[in-house]
Short mmCIF file of C-alpha atoms in Angstrom, two decimals:
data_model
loop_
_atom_site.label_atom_id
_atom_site.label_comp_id
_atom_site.label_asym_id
_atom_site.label_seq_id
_atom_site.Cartn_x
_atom_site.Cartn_y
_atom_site.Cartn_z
CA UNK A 1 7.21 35.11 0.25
CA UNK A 2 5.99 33.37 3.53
CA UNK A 3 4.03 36.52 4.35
CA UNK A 4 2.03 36.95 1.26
CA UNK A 5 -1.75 37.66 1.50
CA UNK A 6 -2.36 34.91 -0.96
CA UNK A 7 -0.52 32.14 0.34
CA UNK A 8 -1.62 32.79 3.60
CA UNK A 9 -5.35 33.08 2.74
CA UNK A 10 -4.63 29.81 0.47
CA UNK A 11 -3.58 27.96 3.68
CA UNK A 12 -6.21 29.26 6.12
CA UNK A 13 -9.04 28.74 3.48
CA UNK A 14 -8.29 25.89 1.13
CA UNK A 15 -4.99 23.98 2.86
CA UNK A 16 -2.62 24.72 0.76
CA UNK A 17 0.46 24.65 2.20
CA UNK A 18 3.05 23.42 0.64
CA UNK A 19 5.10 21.18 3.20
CA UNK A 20 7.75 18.63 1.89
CA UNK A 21 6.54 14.77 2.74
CA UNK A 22 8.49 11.68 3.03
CA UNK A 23 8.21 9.14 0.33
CA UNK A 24 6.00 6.62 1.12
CA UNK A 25 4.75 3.46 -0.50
CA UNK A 26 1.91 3.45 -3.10
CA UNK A 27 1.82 0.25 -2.88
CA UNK A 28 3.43 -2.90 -0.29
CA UNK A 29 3.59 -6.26 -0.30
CA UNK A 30 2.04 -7.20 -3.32
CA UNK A 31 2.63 -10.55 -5.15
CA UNK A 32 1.01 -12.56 -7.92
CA UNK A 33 0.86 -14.11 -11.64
CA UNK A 34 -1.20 -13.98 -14.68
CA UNK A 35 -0.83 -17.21 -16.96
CA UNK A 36 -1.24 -16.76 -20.55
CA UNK A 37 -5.40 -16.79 -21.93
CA UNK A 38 -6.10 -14.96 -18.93
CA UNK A 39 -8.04 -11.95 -18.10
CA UNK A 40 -7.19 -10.69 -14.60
CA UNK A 41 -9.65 -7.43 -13.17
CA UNK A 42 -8.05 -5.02 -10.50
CA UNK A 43 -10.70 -3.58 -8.24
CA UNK A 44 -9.88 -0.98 -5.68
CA UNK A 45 -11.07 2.37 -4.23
CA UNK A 46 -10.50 5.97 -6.20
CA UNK A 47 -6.39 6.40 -4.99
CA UNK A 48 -5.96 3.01 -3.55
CA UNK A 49 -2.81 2.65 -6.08
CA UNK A 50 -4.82 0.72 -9.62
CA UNK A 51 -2.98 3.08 -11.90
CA UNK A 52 0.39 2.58 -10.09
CA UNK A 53 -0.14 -1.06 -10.04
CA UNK A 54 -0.39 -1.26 -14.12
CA UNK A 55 1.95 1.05 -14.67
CA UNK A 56 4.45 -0.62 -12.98
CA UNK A 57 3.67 -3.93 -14.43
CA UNK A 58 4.34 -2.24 -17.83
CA UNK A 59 7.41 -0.17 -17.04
CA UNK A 60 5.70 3.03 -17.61
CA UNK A 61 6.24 4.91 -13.53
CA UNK A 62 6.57 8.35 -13.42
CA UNK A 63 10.16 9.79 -12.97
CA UNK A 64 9.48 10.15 -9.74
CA UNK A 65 8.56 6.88 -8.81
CA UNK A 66 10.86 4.08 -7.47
CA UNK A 67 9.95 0.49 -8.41
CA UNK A 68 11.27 -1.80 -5.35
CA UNK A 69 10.95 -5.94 -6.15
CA UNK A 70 10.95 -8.10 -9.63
CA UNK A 71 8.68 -7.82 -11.79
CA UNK A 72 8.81 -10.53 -14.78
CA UNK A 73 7.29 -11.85 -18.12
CA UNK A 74 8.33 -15.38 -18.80
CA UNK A 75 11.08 -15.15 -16.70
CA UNK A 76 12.48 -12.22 -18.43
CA UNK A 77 13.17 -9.20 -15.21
CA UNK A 78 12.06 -5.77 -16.05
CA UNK A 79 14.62 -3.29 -16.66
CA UNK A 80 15.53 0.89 -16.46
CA UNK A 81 16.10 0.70 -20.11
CA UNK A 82 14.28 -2.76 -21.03
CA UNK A 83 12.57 -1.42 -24.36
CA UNK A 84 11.63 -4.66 -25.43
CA UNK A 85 10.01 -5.32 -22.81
CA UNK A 86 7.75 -2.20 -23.27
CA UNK A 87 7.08 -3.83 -26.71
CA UNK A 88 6.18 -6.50 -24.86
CA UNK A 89 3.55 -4.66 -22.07
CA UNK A 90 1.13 -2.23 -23.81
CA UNK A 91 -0.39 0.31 -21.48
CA UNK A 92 -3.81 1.09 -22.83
CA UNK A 93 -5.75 4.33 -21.56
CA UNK A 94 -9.46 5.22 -21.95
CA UNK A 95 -8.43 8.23 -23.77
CA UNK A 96 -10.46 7.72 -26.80
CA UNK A 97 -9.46 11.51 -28.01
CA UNK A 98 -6.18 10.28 -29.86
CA UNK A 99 -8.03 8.55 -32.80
CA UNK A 100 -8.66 10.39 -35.92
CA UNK A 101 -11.97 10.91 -36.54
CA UNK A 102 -12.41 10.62 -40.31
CA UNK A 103 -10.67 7.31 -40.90
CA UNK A 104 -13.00 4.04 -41.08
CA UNK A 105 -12.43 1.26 -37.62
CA UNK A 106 -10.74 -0.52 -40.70
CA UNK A 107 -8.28 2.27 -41.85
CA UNK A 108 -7.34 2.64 -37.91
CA UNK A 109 -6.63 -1.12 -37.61
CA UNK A 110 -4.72 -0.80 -40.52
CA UNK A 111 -2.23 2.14 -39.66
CA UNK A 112 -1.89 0.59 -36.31
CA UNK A 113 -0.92 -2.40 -38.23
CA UNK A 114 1.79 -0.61 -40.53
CA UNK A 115 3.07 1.13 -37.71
CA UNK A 116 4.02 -1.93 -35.55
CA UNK A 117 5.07 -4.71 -38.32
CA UNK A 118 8.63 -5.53 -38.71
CA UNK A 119 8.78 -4.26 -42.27
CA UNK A 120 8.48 -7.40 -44.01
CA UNK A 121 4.88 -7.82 -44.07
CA UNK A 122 2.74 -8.00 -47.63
CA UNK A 123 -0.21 -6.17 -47.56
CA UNK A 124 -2.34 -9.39 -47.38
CA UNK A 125 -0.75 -10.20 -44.03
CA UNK A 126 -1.59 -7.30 -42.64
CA UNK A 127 -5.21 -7.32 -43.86
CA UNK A 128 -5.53 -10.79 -42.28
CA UNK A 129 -4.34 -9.27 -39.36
CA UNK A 130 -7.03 -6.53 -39.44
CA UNK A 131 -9.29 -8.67 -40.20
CA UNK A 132 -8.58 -10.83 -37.38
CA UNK A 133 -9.33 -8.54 -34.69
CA UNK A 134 -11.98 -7.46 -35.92
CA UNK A 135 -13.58 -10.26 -35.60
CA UNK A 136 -12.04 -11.17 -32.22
CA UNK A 137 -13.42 -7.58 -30.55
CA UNK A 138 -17.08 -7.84 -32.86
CA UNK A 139 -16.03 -5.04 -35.19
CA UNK A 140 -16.29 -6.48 -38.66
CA UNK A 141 -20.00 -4.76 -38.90
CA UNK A 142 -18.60 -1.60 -38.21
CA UNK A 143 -15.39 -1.94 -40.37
CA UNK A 144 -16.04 0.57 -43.15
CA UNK A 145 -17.42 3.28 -40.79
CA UNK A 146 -15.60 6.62 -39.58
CA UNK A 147 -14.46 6.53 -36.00
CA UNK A 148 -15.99 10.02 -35.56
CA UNK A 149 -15.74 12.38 -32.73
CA UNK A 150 -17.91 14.78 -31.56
CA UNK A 151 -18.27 16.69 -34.26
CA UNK A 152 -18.85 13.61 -37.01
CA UNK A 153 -20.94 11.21 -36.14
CA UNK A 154 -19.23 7.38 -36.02
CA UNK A 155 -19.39 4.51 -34.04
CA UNK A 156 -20.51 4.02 -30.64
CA UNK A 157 -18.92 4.68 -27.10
CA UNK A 158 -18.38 1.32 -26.38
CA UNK A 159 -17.21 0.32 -30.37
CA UNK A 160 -14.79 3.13 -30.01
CA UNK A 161 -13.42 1.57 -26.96
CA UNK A 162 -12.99 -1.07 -28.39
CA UNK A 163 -11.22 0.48 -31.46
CA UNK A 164 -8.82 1.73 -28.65
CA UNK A 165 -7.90 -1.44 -27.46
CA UNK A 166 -7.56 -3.08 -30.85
CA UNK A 167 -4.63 -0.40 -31.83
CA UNK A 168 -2.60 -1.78 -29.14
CA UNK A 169 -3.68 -5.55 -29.29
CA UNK A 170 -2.76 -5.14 -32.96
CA UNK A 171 1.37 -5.11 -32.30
CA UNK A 172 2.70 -8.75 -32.66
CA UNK A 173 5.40 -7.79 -29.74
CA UNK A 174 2.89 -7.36 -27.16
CA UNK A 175 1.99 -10.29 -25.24
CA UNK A 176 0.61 -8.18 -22.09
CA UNK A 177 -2.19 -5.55 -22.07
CA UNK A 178 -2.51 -2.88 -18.92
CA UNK A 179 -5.88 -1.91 -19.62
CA UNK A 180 -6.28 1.50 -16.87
CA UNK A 181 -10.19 2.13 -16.14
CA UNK A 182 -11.13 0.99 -19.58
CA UNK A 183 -14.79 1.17 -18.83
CA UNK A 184 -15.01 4.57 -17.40
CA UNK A 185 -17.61 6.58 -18.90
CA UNK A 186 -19.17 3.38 -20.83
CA UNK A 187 -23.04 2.05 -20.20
CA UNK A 188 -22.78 -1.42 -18.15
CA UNK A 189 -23.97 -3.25 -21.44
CA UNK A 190 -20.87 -1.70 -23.34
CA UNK A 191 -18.65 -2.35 -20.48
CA UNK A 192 -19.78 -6.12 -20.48
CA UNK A 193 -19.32 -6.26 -23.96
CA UNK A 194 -16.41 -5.16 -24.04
CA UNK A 195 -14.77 -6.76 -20.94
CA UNK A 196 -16.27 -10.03 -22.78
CA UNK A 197 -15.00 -9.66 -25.92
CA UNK A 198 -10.90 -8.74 -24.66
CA UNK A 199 -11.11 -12.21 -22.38
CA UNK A 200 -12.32 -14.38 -25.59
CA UNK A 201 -9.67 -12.70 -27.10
CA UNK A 202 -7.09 -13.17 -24.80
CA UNK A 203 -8.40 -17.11 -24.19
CA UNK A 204 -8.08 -17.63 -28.65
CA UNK A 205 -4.75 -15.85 -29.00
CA UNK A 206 -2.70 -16.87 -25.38
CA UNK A 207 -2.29 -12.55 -24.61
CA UNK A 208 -2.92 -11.58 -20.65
#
């Protein structure tokens, strides 16, 4: 109802009209290339288009977004429907919420680990696999100890970060990690630690 007392009051005291707009461009003219080992940082303003940026990279847009150019990974276009290549390009949030609390770092590493082998792996492969990233993201301390939330005490902010990367580093399919505002909320010496610890990693096992 265009005459309502609420909409009107909405748009006369907090602008919210609700107009139709044009599409526009989140982002224009932007080129580049990340060689394998390296660890590439986005900077930008709050909106300038970070989020957009990664997500395109991995083929996660919104429905309502329209991706415009090529976008490749060894050569290999991005596609509508190109699963693989979401296999391929993890998108990694700072959500730390989705963990569950009561399993170790260890047990986390481990599920994650199940859940993305190909089915033919022995148990000792996959525990050399944990193992290995522990190591490469300085976990291996903190390997028998409860993730925890905020309710059960566990590991630190910046270890549980951490944790959250690992779970996607973990899948042998993905050779590309979009890593959106992974420091947010994280002390400068946890976000240097951690920003330190995914480049080693990325240098040792040729990921971007």
């Amino acid at each position: 109802n265009k005459n309502s007392p609420l909409r009107n009051y909405g748009q006369e005291y907090f602008g919210m009209s609700v107009e139709h707009r044009d599409a526009f461009y989140t982002l224009d003219r932007v080129s580049g290339y990340v060689k394998s080992g390296e660890t590439l940082l986005v900077l930008g303003k709050s909106g300038s288009g970070k989020s957009t940026l990664l997500r395109s990279l991995c083929g996660r847009l919104n429905q309502t977004d329209e991706l415009c150019g090529n976008v490749s990974l060894n050569g290999v276009p991005i596609g509508k429907s190109n699963q693989s290549w979401r296999r391929m390009c993890s998108y990694v949030s700072a959500d730390d919420g989705t963990h569950s609390p009561v399993l170790t770092v260890g047990e986390t590493f481990t599920f994650a680990a199940q859940c993305t082998s190909d089915g033919h792996s022995s148990e000792e492969e996959i525990e050399d696999t944990v193992d290995f990233f522990l190591d490469a993201l300085g976990l291996s301390h903190v390997k028998d100890t409860v993730v925890g939330d905020e309710n059960l005490r566990g590991v630190s902010g910046g270890q549980k970060r951490r944790v959250t990367v690992g779970e996607m580093m973990i899948d042998p399919s993905a050779r590309v990690f979009c890593l959106d505002n992974i420091t947010d909320g994280l002390a400068s010496t946890d976000s240097f630690s951690l920003i330190q610890q995914i480049s080693v990693a990325c240098k040792k096992y040729r990921l971007a």
